[in-house]
Coordinates of C-alpha atoms and ligand atoms in Angstrom, one line a residue:
Chain A
M203 CA -41.0 68.2 43.0
K204 CA -38.8 64.6 43.7
E205 CA -36.9 64.0 45.8
Y206 CA -34.0 61.3 45.6
D207 CA -30.5 61.3 47.6
I208 CA -28.5 61.6 44.4
V209 CA -28.9 63.3 41.2
I210 CA -26.8 62.0 38.5
V211 CA -26.7 64.4 35.0
G212 CA -25.7 62.0 31.8
G213 CA -26.3 58.2 31.5
G214 CA -23.0 58.0 29.9
P215 CA -20.1 55.4 31.0
G216 CA -19.4 58.3 33.8
G217 CA -23.1 58.4 34.7
S218 CA -24.7 54.9 34.3
M219 CA -21.5 53.7 36.5
A220 CA -22.5 56.3 38.9
A221 CA -25.8 55.6 38.5
K222 CA -25.0 51.6 39.9
V223 CA -22.2 52.5 42.4
A224 CA -25.0 55.0 44.4
A225 CA -28.5 52.2 44.0
E226 CA -25.8 49.2 45.3
K227 CA -24.8 52.0 48.1
G228 CA -28.9 51.8 48.9
L229 CA -29.1 55.2 48.0
K230 CA -31.9 56.7 45.8
T231 CA -30.7 57.4 43.0
I232 CA -32.2 59.0 39.6
F233 CA -30.5 59.4 36.1
F234 CA -30.8 60.9 32.9
E235 CA -30.1 60.7 29.2
R236 CA -31.6 63.3 26.7
G237 CA -31.0 60.2 23.6
R238 CA -33.7 58.1 23.0
K239 CA -31.3 55.8 24.9
P240 CA -28.1 55.6 26.2
G241 CA -25.7 55.7 23.3
E242 CA -27.3 56.8 20.6
K243 CA -25.8 60.3 21.4
N244 CA -22.3 59.7 21.7
S245 CA -19.8 58.7 18.7
S246 CA -16.4 57.9 20.0
G247 CA -16.8 53.9 19.0
C248 CA -14.4 52.8 21.5
G249 CA -12.0 51.3 22.3
L250 CA -11.5 49.4 26.3
G251 CA -9.1 49.3 27.5
P252 CA -7.5 46.3 29.5
R253 CA -7.3 48.5 33.5
M254 CA -11.4 48.1 32.7
W255 CA -11.3 43.9 33.2
R256 CA -8.6 44.1 36.2
S257 CA -10.7 46.4 37.8
W258 CA -14.1 45.9 37.3
P259 CA -13.3 41.9 36.1
N260 CA -16.9 40.6 37.1
M261 CA -18.8 43.7 35.6
M262 CA -17.3 43.0 32.6
K263 CA -17.8 39.5 32.3
T264 CA -21.0 40.0 31.0
L265 CA -20.1 42.5 28.5
T266 CA -21.0 39.5 25.7
E267 CA -21.5 38.9 22.1
D268 CA -25.0 38.4 22.5
K269 CA -25.7 41.5 24.1
C270 CA -22.7 43.8 22.0
P271 CA -23.0 41.9 19.1
S272 CA -20.1 45.0 18.1
L273 CA -17.4 43.7 20.3
R274 CA -13.9 43.1 18.5
A275 CA -10.8 42.7 20.0
G276 CA -7.7 44.8 18.1
R277 CA -5.2 42.6 19.2
F278 CA -2.6 44.1 16.9
A279 CA -2.2 48.1 15.3
R280 CA -1.0 49.1 12.2
N281 CA 1.2 52.2 12.1
Y282 CA 1.0 53.5 8.8
L283 CA 3.5 55.9 7.8
V284 CA 2.5 58.0 5.0
D285 CA 4.5 60.7 3.8
K286 CA 4.1 64.1 2.4
K287 CA 2.8 63.2 -0.5
G288 CA 0.7 60.5 0.6
E289 CA 3.0 57.6 0.1
V290 CA 2.7 55.1 2.8
S291 CA 6.4 54.6 3.4
A292 CA 6.7 52.2 5.9
M293 CA 4.1 50.0 8.2
I294 CA 4.5 48.7 11.5
L295 CA 2.5 46.2 13.1
A296 CA 2.4 47.3 16.7
R297 CA 1.5 44.3 18.9
P298 CA 1.8 44.1 23.1
T299 CA 5.2 43.8 24.2
E300 CA 7.6 41.4 26.5
S301 CA 7.5 44.0 29.2
V302 CA 3.2 44.1 29.2
A303 CA 2.8 42.2 32.5
Y304 CA -1.2 41.3 33.2
E305 CA -2.8 39.6 31.6
P306 CA -5.6 40.1 29.2
A307 CA -3.4 43.1 28.1
K308 CA -0.6 40.8 26.9
S309 CA -3.7 39.4 24.4
F310 CA -5.3 42.6 23.7
I311 CA -5.3 46.5 23.0
T312 CA -8.5 47.5 23.1
M313 CA -11.7 45.6 23.0
N314 CA -13.6 47.8 21.2
C315 CA -17.7 48.1 20.2
Y316 CA -20.1 50.8 19.7
R317 CA -21.5 52.7 22.1
S318 CA -24.9 52.1 21.1
E319 CA -24.2 49.1 22.5
F320 CA -22.1 49.9 25.3
D321 CA -23.8 53.1 26.6
P322 CA -26.9 50.9 26.7
W323 CA -24.9 47.7 28.7
I324 CA -23.8 49.9 31.7
A325 CA -27.0 51.6 32.2
D326 CA -28.6 48.5 32.7
L327 CA -26.7 46.8 35.5
A328 CA -27.3 50.5 36.9
T329 CA -31.1 49.7 36.1
N330 CA -31.1 46.6 38.0
A331 CA -29.3 47.8 40.4
G332 CA -32.2 50.0 41.6
A333 CA -31.3 53.3 39.8
E334 CA -34.1 54.6 38.2
L335 CA -33.4 55.8 34.5
K336 CA -35.3 58.5 32.8
C337 CA -35.1 58.8 28.5
S338 CA -35.4 61.3 26.3
L339 CA -35.5 64.4 28.7
L340 CA -33.2 67.0 28.8
I341 CA -32.0 68.5 31.6
K342 CA -32.0 72.0 31.4
G343 CA -31.1 73.9 34.6
L344 CA -29.3 73.6 37.8
I345 CA -31.5 74.6 41.5
K346 CA -29.5 76.2 43.6
E347 CA -30.2 78.1 47.2
N348 CA -27.5 80.3 49.1
G349 CA -24.7 79.4 46.3
T350 CA -25.4 75.5 46.6
V351 CA -27.0 73.3 44.3
K352 CA -30.1 71.7 45.4
G353 CA -31.5 69.6 42.9
V354 CA -32.3 69.9 38.2
I355 CA -35.2 71.3 36.5
D356 CA -36.0 69.3 32.5
E357 CA -36.9 71.3 29.7
K358 CA -40.7 70.8 30.9
G359 CA -39.7 72.3 34.1
E360 CA -39.9 69.3 36.7
K361 CA -37.7 69.2 39.7
Y362 CA -35.4 67.0 40.5
M363 CA -34.3 67.4 44.5
A364 CA -30.6 65.9 45.6
P365 CA -28.3 67.2 48.3
I366 CA -24.9 65.9 45.7
V367 CA -25.9 66.6 42.0
I368 CA -23.4 64.9 39.3
G369 CA -22.2 66.1 36.3
A370 CA -22.2 63.3 34.1
D371 CA -22.8 65.3 31.1
G372 CA -19.8 64.8 29.2
A373 CA -17.8 67.4 27.0
V374 CA -20.5 70.4 27.2
S375 CA -21.7 70.1 29.9
M376 CA -25.0 72.0 31.5
V377 CA -23.7 71.1 35.4
A378 CA -20.2 72.6 34.4
K379 CA -21.6 75.7 33.0
Q380 CA -24.3 76.8 35.7
S381 CA -22.2 75.1 39.3
G382 CA -20.0 78.0 37.5
L383 CA -17.1 75.5 37.5
R384 CA -16.3 76.6 34.1
D385 CA -18.3 78.3 31.2
K386 CA -15.9 77.5 28.0
W387 CA -13.1 75.2 26.9
Y388 CA -10.2 77.2 26.9
H389 CA -9.2 76.5 23.1
D390 CA -6.5 73.8 23.1
H391 CA -8.0 71.7 25.9
I392 CA -10.6 70.3 23.3
T393 CA -10.6 69.1 20.1
L394 CA -12.9 68.2 17.8
V395 CA -12.9 64.8 16.8
P396 CA -14.7 63.8 13.4
Q397 CA -15.5 60.3 11.9
Y398 CA -16.6 57.9 9.2
D399 CA -18.7 54.8 10.5
F400 CA -17.9 52.2 7.3
Y401 CA -20.1 49.1 7.2
A402 CA -17.8 46.3 6.1
P403 CA -19.2 42.6 5.8
R404 CA -17.7 40.8 9.4
E405 CA -16.5 37.8 7.4
K406 CA -14.3 40.4 5.2
I407 CA -12.9 42.2 7.8
D408 CA -12.1 38.3 9.7
L409 CA -10.1 37.4 6.6
I410 CA -8.7 40.8 5.9
M411 CA -7.9 42.6 8.5
H412 CA -7.7 39.0 11.3
E413 CA -6.3 40.5 14.6
E414 CA -4.9 43.4 13.0
A415 CA -8.4 45.6 14.5
L416 CA -6.3 48.5 14.9
A417 CA -4.9 51.0 12.9
I418 CA -2.8 54.6 13.4
W419 CA -2.0 56.4 10.1
W420 CA 0.9 59.1 11.3
M421 CA 0.6 61.8 8.9
A422 CA 2.9 64.0 6.8
G423 CA 2.3 67.1 4.8
G424 CA 0.1 69.2 7.4
I425 CA -2.9 66.1 8.1
P426 CA -3.5 65.4 11.5
S427 CA -2.6 61.6 11.6
A428 CA -6.2 59.4 11.7
Y429 CA -6.9 56.7 13.7
Q430 CA -9.3 53.5 12.2
V431 CA -11.1 50.7 14.7
F432 CA -12.3 48.0 13.8
F433 CA -15.6 46.4 15.1
G434 CA -18.5 43.2 14.9
D435 CA -19.3 44.3 11.2
G436 CA -17.8 47.6 10.8
F437 CA -14.6 50.3 11.1
H438 CA -14.6 53.9 12.4
V439 CA -11.9 56.4 10.9
G440 CA -11.5 59.5 12.9
L441 CA -9.3 62.2 13.5
G442 CA -8.9 65.1 15.9
N443 CA -7.7 68.3 16.5
W444 CA -7.1 71.4 19.0
M445 CA -10.1 74.4 18.2
H446 CA -7.7 76.8 16.9
S447 CA -5.5 74.3 14.7
W448 CA -8.8 73.8 12.2
E449 CA -7.2 75.6 9.0
R450 CA -9.8 73.8 7.2
N451 CA -12.9 72.1 7.4
P452 CA -12.6 68.8 9.6
L453 CA -13.7 66.6 6.7
Y454 CA -11.2 68.0 4.4
Y455 CA -8.6 66.3 6.3
L456 CA -10.5 63.4 7.3
N457 CA -11.3 63.5 3.5
Y458 CA -7.9 63.2 2.4
V459 CA -6.9 59.9 5.1
V460 CA -9.5 58.4 3.2
N461 CA -8.7 59.4 -0.1
L462 CA -5.4 58.1 0.3
K463 CA -4.5 54.8 -2.3
H464 CA -3.4 52.6 0.8
F465 CA -7.1 53.7 2.2
Q466 CA -8.8 53.5 -1.4
R467 CA -7.2 49.9 -1.5
T468 CA -8.9 48.9 1.9
I469 CA -11.8 50.3 1.3
K470 CA -12.5 47.9 -2.1
M471 CA -11.0 44.9 -0.5
L472 CA -13.0 44.9 2.3
D473 CA -16.2 45.8 0.2
A474 CA -17.0 48.1 2.3
K475 CA -18.8 51.5 2.4
P476 CA -19.6 54.6 4.5
R477 CA -22.7 54.1 6.5
E478 CA -22.0 57.1 9.3
V479 CA -20.6 60.5 9.6
Q480 CA -20.4 61.7 13.2
A481 CA -18.4 64.1 15.4
H482 CA -18.1 64.6 18.7
L483 CA -16.3 67.4 21.1
L484 CA -13.5 66.0 23.2
P485 CA -12.0 67.0 26.2
W486 CA -7.8 66.7 25.9
M487 CA -5.4 69.0 28.3
P488 CA -2.6 68.9 31.0
Y489 CA -4.4 69.4 33.8
P490 CA -8.2 69.2 34.9
E491 CA -9.9 72.6 36.4
K492 CA -11.6 72.6 39.4
T493 CA -14.7 70.2 39.6
Y494 CA -16.3 70.5 42.7
A495 CA -18.6 72.6 44.2
N496 CA -21.2 73.7 47.2
G497 CA -23.7 70.3 46.3
V498 CA -22.3 69.0 42.6
M499 CA -18.7 67.3 41.4
L500 CA -17.6 66.9 37.8
I501 CA -17.1 63.5 36.6
G502 CA -15.7 62.4 33.1
D503 CA -15.9 64.5 30.1
A504 CA -17.2 67.3 32.0
A505 CA -15.1 67.3 34.5
G506 CA -12.1 66.7 31.4
F507 CA -10.5 63.5 32.8
P508 CA -9.4 61.8 29.3
C509 CA -5.7 60.8 29.7
P510 CA -3.3 63.8 28.5
L511 CA -1.8 61.6 25.7
E512 CA -4.4 59.6 24.2
A513 CA -7.4 60.7 25.3
E514 CA -8.8 57.4 26.7
G515 CA -11.8 58.5 28.2
I516 CA -14.0 55.8 29.0
F517 CA -12.4 54.1 32.2
P518 CA -11.6 57.3 33.4
A519 CA -15.4 58.6 33.2
M520 CA -16.3 55.1 35.1
E521 CA -13.5 55.4 37.9
S522 CA -14.3 58.7 38.6
A523 CA -17.4 57.7 39.1
E524 CA -16.7 55.2 41.5
I525 CA -14.4 57.8 43.6
A526 CA -17.9 60.5 43.4
V527 CA -20.3 58.2 45.0
E528 CA -18.3 57.3 47.7
V529 CA -17.4 61.0 48.9
A530 CA -21.8 61.8 47.8
A531 CA -22.1 58.7 50.1
E532 CA -20.0 60.0 52.9
A533 CA -21.1 63.5 52.7
I534 CA -24.8 62.6 53.3
A535 CA -23.8 60.2 55.7
E536 CA -22.1 63.4 57.7
G537 CA -25.0 65.6 56.4
D538 CA -22.3 67.6 54.5
Y539 CA -22.9 68.6 51.2
S540 CA -20.3 72.6 51.0
E541 CA -17.5 72.3 49.0
N542 CA -15.4 71.8 52.0
K543 CA -16.2 68.5 52.1
L544 CA -16.6 67.6 48.7
K545 CA -12.6 68.1 48.0
E546 CA -12.4 64.8 49.3
Y547 CA -13.4 63.9 45.4
E548 CA -10.7 66.0 44.3
R549 CA -8.3 64.8 47.0
R550 CA -9.0 61.6 46.4
W551 CA -9.0 61.3 42.2
Q552 CA -5.7 63.7 42.7
E553 CA -3.4 61.2 44.8
E554 CA -5.4 57.4 44.9
S555 CA -6.7 57.2 41.6
S556 CA -5.3 56.1 38.0
I557 CA -7.0 59.9 37.0
G558 CA -4.5 61.6 39.5
T559 CA -1.0 59.2 38.6
E560 CA -1.8 59.5 34.3
F561 CA -2.0 63.8 34.8
E562 CA 1.0 63.5 36.7
A563 CA 2.5 63.9 33.4
G564 CA -0.2 65.3 32.4
P565 CA 1.2 68.9 30.7
E566 CA 4.8 66.9 29.1
L567 CA 2.2 63.3 28.0
W568 CA -0.3 66.3 25.9
S569 CA 2.9 68.5 24.8
V570 CA 4.0 66.0 23.3
W571 CA 0.9 65.0 21.5
K572 CA 0.7 67.7 19.9
A573 CA 4.2 68.5 19.1
L574 CA 4.0 65.6 17.0
P575 CA 0.7 63.6 15.7
F576 CA -1.3 66.8 15.2
N577 CA 1.9 69.2 13.4
A578 CA 2.2 69.2 10.2
K579 CA 5.5 71.0 10.0
N580 CA 7.2 67.8 13.3
M581 CA 5.5 65.2 11.1
D582 CA 7.1 66.4 7.9
W583 CA 10.6 65.3 9.4
F584 CA 9.5 62.6 11.8
I585 CA 8.4 60.4 9.2
P586 CA 10.8 60.4 6.3
M587 CA 12.8 59.8 9.5
V588 CA 11.7 57.1 11.4
S589 CA 10.8 55.5 7.7
E590 CA 14.0 55.9 6.3
A591 CA 16.0 54.7 10.2
L592 CA 13.9 51.2 10.5
T593 CA 13.4 50.0 7.2
G594 CA 16.4 52.3 5.3
I595 CA 18.2 48.8 4.6
F596 CA 15.9 46.9 2.9
D597 CA 17.5 47.9 -0.4
W598 CA 19.4 46.0 -2.7
S599 CA 21.6 48.4 -5.4
E600 CA 23.7 48.5 -3.1
P601 CA 26.4 46.7 -1.1
H602 CA 24.9 47.1 2.7
K603 CA 28.2 49.2 3.8
V604 CA 27.6 51.6 1.8
R605 CA 23.5 51.6 2.8
I606 CA 24.4 52.3 5.7
R607 CA 26.4 55.2 5.3
Q608 CA 23.6 56.4 3.4
I609 CA 20.8 56.2 5.6
I610 CA 22.8 57.6 8.8
A611 CA 24.0 60.5 5.6
H612 CA 19.7 60.8 5.2
V613 CA 18.8 60.7 9.3
K614 CA 21.5 63.5 9.9
K615 CA 19.9 65.7 7.6
Y616 CA 17.0 65.6 9.9
L617 CA 18.6 66.0 13.1
P618 CA 18.9 69.8 13.2
Q619 CA 15.0 69.9 12.9
A620 CA 14.4 67.5 14.7
M621 CA 17.0 67.7 17.9
P622 CA 15.5 70.5 19.1
T623 CA 12.1 69.2 18.8
L624 CA 13.1 65.7 20.0
M625 CA 15.6 67.6 23.1
S626 CA 12.2 69.4 24.3
E627 CA 9.9 67.3 24.2
L628 CA 11.0 64.3 25.4
V629 CA 14.1 65.8 28.2
P630 CA 10.6 66.5 30.4
L631 CA 8.5 63.6 30.1
F632 CA 11.0 60.9 30.7
T633 CA 12.6 62.8 33.4
K634 CA 9.4 63.1 35.1
A635 CA 8.3 59.5 34.6
L636 CA 11.7 58.4 36.0
E637 CA 11.6 61.0 38.7
D638 CA 10.4 58.0 41.6
D639 CA 13.3 55.4 39.8
M640 CA 16.2 57.9 39.4
G641 CA 17.8 56.3 42.2
K642 CA 17.6 52.4 40.8
L643 CA 18.6 54.2 37.3
M644 CA 21.8 55.5 39.4
D645 CA 22.2 51.6 41.1
P646 CA 25.3 50.5 41.8
A647 CA 24.7 47.2 41.0
I648 CA 24.2 48.1 37.7
M649 CA 26.5 51.6 37.2
P650 CA 29.9 49.8 37.3
T651 CA 29.0 47.0 34.6
L652 CA 28.5 49.8 32.3
I653 CA 31.4 51.5 33.0
N654 CA 33.6 48.7 32.1
S655 CA 31.5 47.8 29.3
L656 CA 32.7 51.9 28.0
P657 CA 36.5 51.2 27.4
K658 CA 35.5 47.6 25.1
L659 CA 32.8 50.3 23.3
M660 CA 35.5 52.6 22.3
S661 CA 38.1 49.4 21.1
L662 CA 35.3 48.8 18.8
M663 CA 35.6 52.4 17.1
P664 CA 38.8 51.9 15.3
D665 CA 41.1 55.8 14.8
K666 CA 41.3 54.5 11.0
K667 CA 39.9 52.7 8.2
K668 CA 41.3 49.5 8.6
K669 CA 41.0 47.6 4.9
R670 CA 38.9 43.6 6.3
R671 CA 40.6 40.6 4.0
R672 CA 40.2 36.9 4.0
R673 CA 41.6 35.6 7.2
K674 CA 45.2 33.5 6.5
Chain B
M191 CA -15.0 55.0 -4.5
N192 CA -14.5 58.7 -3.3
I193 CA -15.4 59.8 -0.5
N194 CA -15.9 63.4 -1.4
D195 CA -19.0 61.9 -4.1
F196 CA -21.7 61.4 -1.4
D197 CA -23.9 63.4 0.1
L198 CA -23.3 63.7 4.2
K199 CA -27.0 64.2 4.8
S200 CA -27.2 60.6 3.7
I201 CA -25.7 58.6 6.2
S202 CA -26.6 60.2 9.0
T203 CA -30.6 60.0 10.9
H204 CA -32.5 63.0 12.6
I205 CA -35.5 63.1 14.7
E206 CA -36.1 66.6 14.1
G207 CA -38.0 68.5 16.6
T208 CA -40.0 72.1 16.8
E209 CA -38.6 73.7 19.3
D210 CA -35.1 75.8 17.9
F211 CA -31.3 75.2 19.4
I212 CA -28.7 77.4 17.9
S213 CA -28.6 80.6 17.8
I214 CA -26.7 83.7 16.9
D215 CA -26.5 87.2 18.3
N216 CA -24.6 89.2 15.0
D217 CA -23.9 92.5 17.4
K218 CA -21.1 90.0 19.1
C219 CA -20.1 88.6 16.2
N220 CA -16.6 89.4 15.2
L221 CA -16.2 88.0 11.8
C222 CA -13.8 85.6 12.7
N223 CA -15.3 83.0 10.7
R224 CA -13.9 80.3 12.8
C225 CA -17.8 79.3 13.0
L226 CA -17.8 78.9 8.5
V227 CA -14.4 76.7 9.2
I228 CA -15.1 74.5 11.7
C229 CA -19.2 73.2 11.5
I230 CA -18.6 69.4 9.1
M231 CA -22.0 69.8 8.1
N232 CA -21.6 73.3 6.4
L233 CA -24.8 75.1 8.0
W234 CA -22.7 78.4 8.7
K235 CA -22.8 80.6 5.6
K236 CA -21.8 84.4 5.3
R237 CA -24.5 86.4 3.8
E238 CA -23.8 90.5 3.1
G239 CA -21.3 90.3 5.3
K240 CA -23.3 88.5 8.0
I241 CA -23.0 85.7 9.7
V242 CA -26.0 82.9 9.1
L243 CA -27.2 79.7 10.2
A244 CA -28.7 77.7 7.3
E245 CA -32.1 77.9 7.4
D246 CA -33.0 73.6 7.7
Y247 CA -29.9 73.2 10.4
K248 CA -32.2 70.9 12.8
Q249 CA -32.5 68.2 9.9
K250 CA -28.5 68.5 9.9
C251 CA -26.9 69.9 12.5
V252 CA -24.6 66.5 14.7
E253 CA -24.7 68.6 17.9
C254 CA -21.1 68.5 18.1
A255 CA -21.5 72.2 19.3
A256 CA -18.0 73.2 17.8
C257 CA -19.3 75.7 16.3
Y258 CA -20.6 77.5 20.2
Q259 CA -16.9 76.5 21.4
V260 CA -14.8 77.6 18.9
C261 CA -17.0 81.0 19.1
E262 CA -14.2 83.7 21.0
P263 CA -16.7 86.2 21.2
G264 CA -19.9 84.1 22.9
A265 CA -22.4 85.8 19.7
I266 CA -22.9 81.3 19.4
N267 CA -25.8 80.4 21.5
F268 CA -25.6 76.6 21.8
Q269 CA -27.9 74.0 23.7
Y270 CA -29.0 70.6 22.8
P271 CA -32.5 69.9 21.1
A272 CA -35.2 69.2 23.2
G273 CA -34.8 65.8 24.6
G274 CA -35.8 62.1 21.8
T275 CA -34.9 64.5 19.1
G276 CA -32.5 65.8 17.1
V277 CA -29.2 63.2 15.7
V278 CA -29.2 59.9 15.6
F279 CA -25.4 57.5 15.8
E280 CA -26.7 53.9 15.4
Q281 CA -23.0 53.1 15.0
G282 CA -21.4 55.6 17.4
Ligands
LIG184 C1 -14.3 60.5 18.7 C2 -14.1 60.0 19.6 C3 -13.2 59.2 19.6 C4 -13.0 58.4 21.1 N1 -11.9 56.9 21.5 C5 -12.2 56.7 22.4 C6 -11.4 55.3 22.5 O1 -11.6 54.3 22.2 N2 -11.7 55.3 24.1 C7 -12.1 55.7 25.3 O2 -11.7 55.1 26.5 N3 -12.3 57.3 25.2 C8 -12.1 57.3 24.0 N4 -12.5 58.6 24.0 C9 -13.4 59.3 25.0 C10 -14.8 59.1 25.4 O3 -15.4 59.1 24.4 C11 -15.4 60.0 26.7 O4 -14.0 60.3 27.2 C12 -16.3 59.3 27.8 O5 -17.5 58.9 26.8 C13 -16.4 59.8 28.1 O6 -18.0 59.4 29.2 P1 -18.6 60.6 29.9 O7 -19.5 59.8 30.7 O8 -18.1 61.5 30.9 O9 -19.1 61.7 29.0 P2 -20.3 61.2 27.6 O10 -20.2 59.8 27.2 O11 -20.3 61.9 26.3 O12 -21.9 61.0 28.5 C14 -22.6 62.3 28.4 C15 -24.1 61.5 28.4 O13 -25.3 62.5 29.0 C16 -25.9 63.0 28.0 N5 -26.2 64.6 28.8 C17 -25.1 65.7 28.3 N6 -26.0 66.4 29.2 C18 -27.6 66.3 28.8 C19 -28.8 67.2 29.4 N7 -28.3 68.3 30.2 N8 -29.1 66.2 29.6 C20 -29.7 65.5 30.0 N9 -28.7 64.2 29.0 C21 -27.3 64.6 28.7 C22 -25.6 62.9 26.7 O14 -26.7 62.6 25.7 C23 -24.4 61.6 27.3 O15 -25.4 60.3 26.5 C24 -13.9 59.2 22.0 C25 -14.0 60.0 22.0 C26 -14.4 60.9 20.8 C27 -14.8 61.9 20.6
LIG185 S1 -17.2 81.8 15.7 FE1 -18.6 83.1 16.4 S2 -17.3 85.6 16.7 FE2 -16.6 83.8 15.0 S3 -17.5 84.6 12.7 FE3 -18.5 83.1 13.8 S4 -20.5 83.8 15.3 FE4 -18.7 85.8 14.3
LIG186 S1 -22.9 72.1 16.4 FE1 -21.7 71.0 15.0 S2 -23.1 70.2 12.8 FE2 -24.2 72.1 14.4 S3 -24.3 73.8 14.3 FE3 -22.7 73.7 15.1 S4 -20.9 73.2 14.5 FE4 -22.3 72.4 12.9

């Protein structure tokens, strides 16, 4: 039996960050990873958001290409709109827009790297700070006394005691289960994400994709939308859906995307070859459930923290790690490990972290994603409607005036299907997002200008058709 | 190159362990077929009206736990394999 101040199950971004912060606080810390090294069990092929550089500037500076050769900045994202027949009907290039104020967010959307390099990098920071790491070791159970978690037991029967145990063991969390916080996820709170990794020569990616190292394949025709993320010498393509939404094998849908004519062309140009098949669960929910009990706190995926719109999960895992360790240190100083004390963890992530802010609009964000990219019925009008509206004007077969009428008539055709969904999804989202600023929107300084411009707008609307002729 | 043409096993790496880590309790199974549909490695089969797990699953399973998660009556037991064994994601 060994004794520690804090025991952390899991050596992913959440567990390693927790171990780093705990060791820096001088706590006797151990963390466990079932893989031979951190990262080899994890597939997310991760896009790191710029807020990581904002929150931890000194730490992120040390994530360099020599430690992480797979690094590649995703500056721009290609958005392919794919119709029911599998044709790309439009392609929109997204880049950080004018309103993005924060540097480095201006220069990249995500920084991409493989977990097999990222996870060891952050675990090293923890061990350098003095935390002990045991790899190739599965933690099998929690040790409980009178309903309080007191430590963990490994697969060989060895016990590790600590007043605080942190469950950083990901989506299939033994700690959540054995502490009674969760048995299984609700089927629409967890997604399965299968993905392929493709090898492609670095020079080809540099040349052909250049700064467009991200892509989303927005799919109609009953296929969930897919992502494509480029790394140093390869790329991932994957897609996800909630547990009960798979009507066929998940790889049927993924193969459909990979076999698209347009996708196959990219493969040929890049000289790409399939290198690895992966699948992982990813929590994706409107609001997390309880995250603490006597002697135990859950962080990261174990707690259900990936963001409710796009399931970005690395940042919230690391942010929740910091908060949990802060509370753990206070609990240790006070000698109080009860859930009454650890409730403070939940209060802080809800009220004082970006996780809490994100989940403020959680149900609305989650619902939008569910209703669109992963919803076959809706994508079948969304794709043609958006393609028509954005790119329909590029047609030289008719006078433009006629063309505009055709486009409007065509978009109108989809409105009866589109409006109910757009109203029921977007109105609640905008109302929620703007609830703090309603006053500003109704700003008396802006209102008169708006109101004054209305009659002018009205005068532009002709009441009858006027023929336009050369001015004499 | 067509993606259906390659063998999934050839693009995944495994360190095979000795202990079992997935099992099924057929008494609890209600034959909903969800595990059959969701396993990307096709490791669940129906034989003579009974759900069975492929014998060589330890060489193929990617440890996603989707079968466990999707099984409502709790007929599938899943634990991660022994530390240091099982699937390895080199480019995860
Ligand atoms: C396909 C996919 C793509 C994603 N893309 C992104 C992205 O682009 N950007 C982003 O921010 N997020 C992304 N995510 C989400 C992100 O991967 C997770 O939110 C993040 O990994 C959570 O970190 P964690 O430390 O909480 O858990 P994990 O990363 O899951 O780490 C848990 C660790 O604990 C170990 N472990 C588990 N149980 C035990 C045990 N009993 N004993 C010992 N060790 C154990 C595991 O091996 C693992 O290493 C993606 C997820 C998936 C599945
Ligand atoms: S998911 Fe469970 S209940 Fe359904 S067929 Fe499989 S084992 Fe049986
Ligand atoms: S864990 Fe995943 S790969 Fe393994 S049998 Fe279950 S569904 Fe199939």
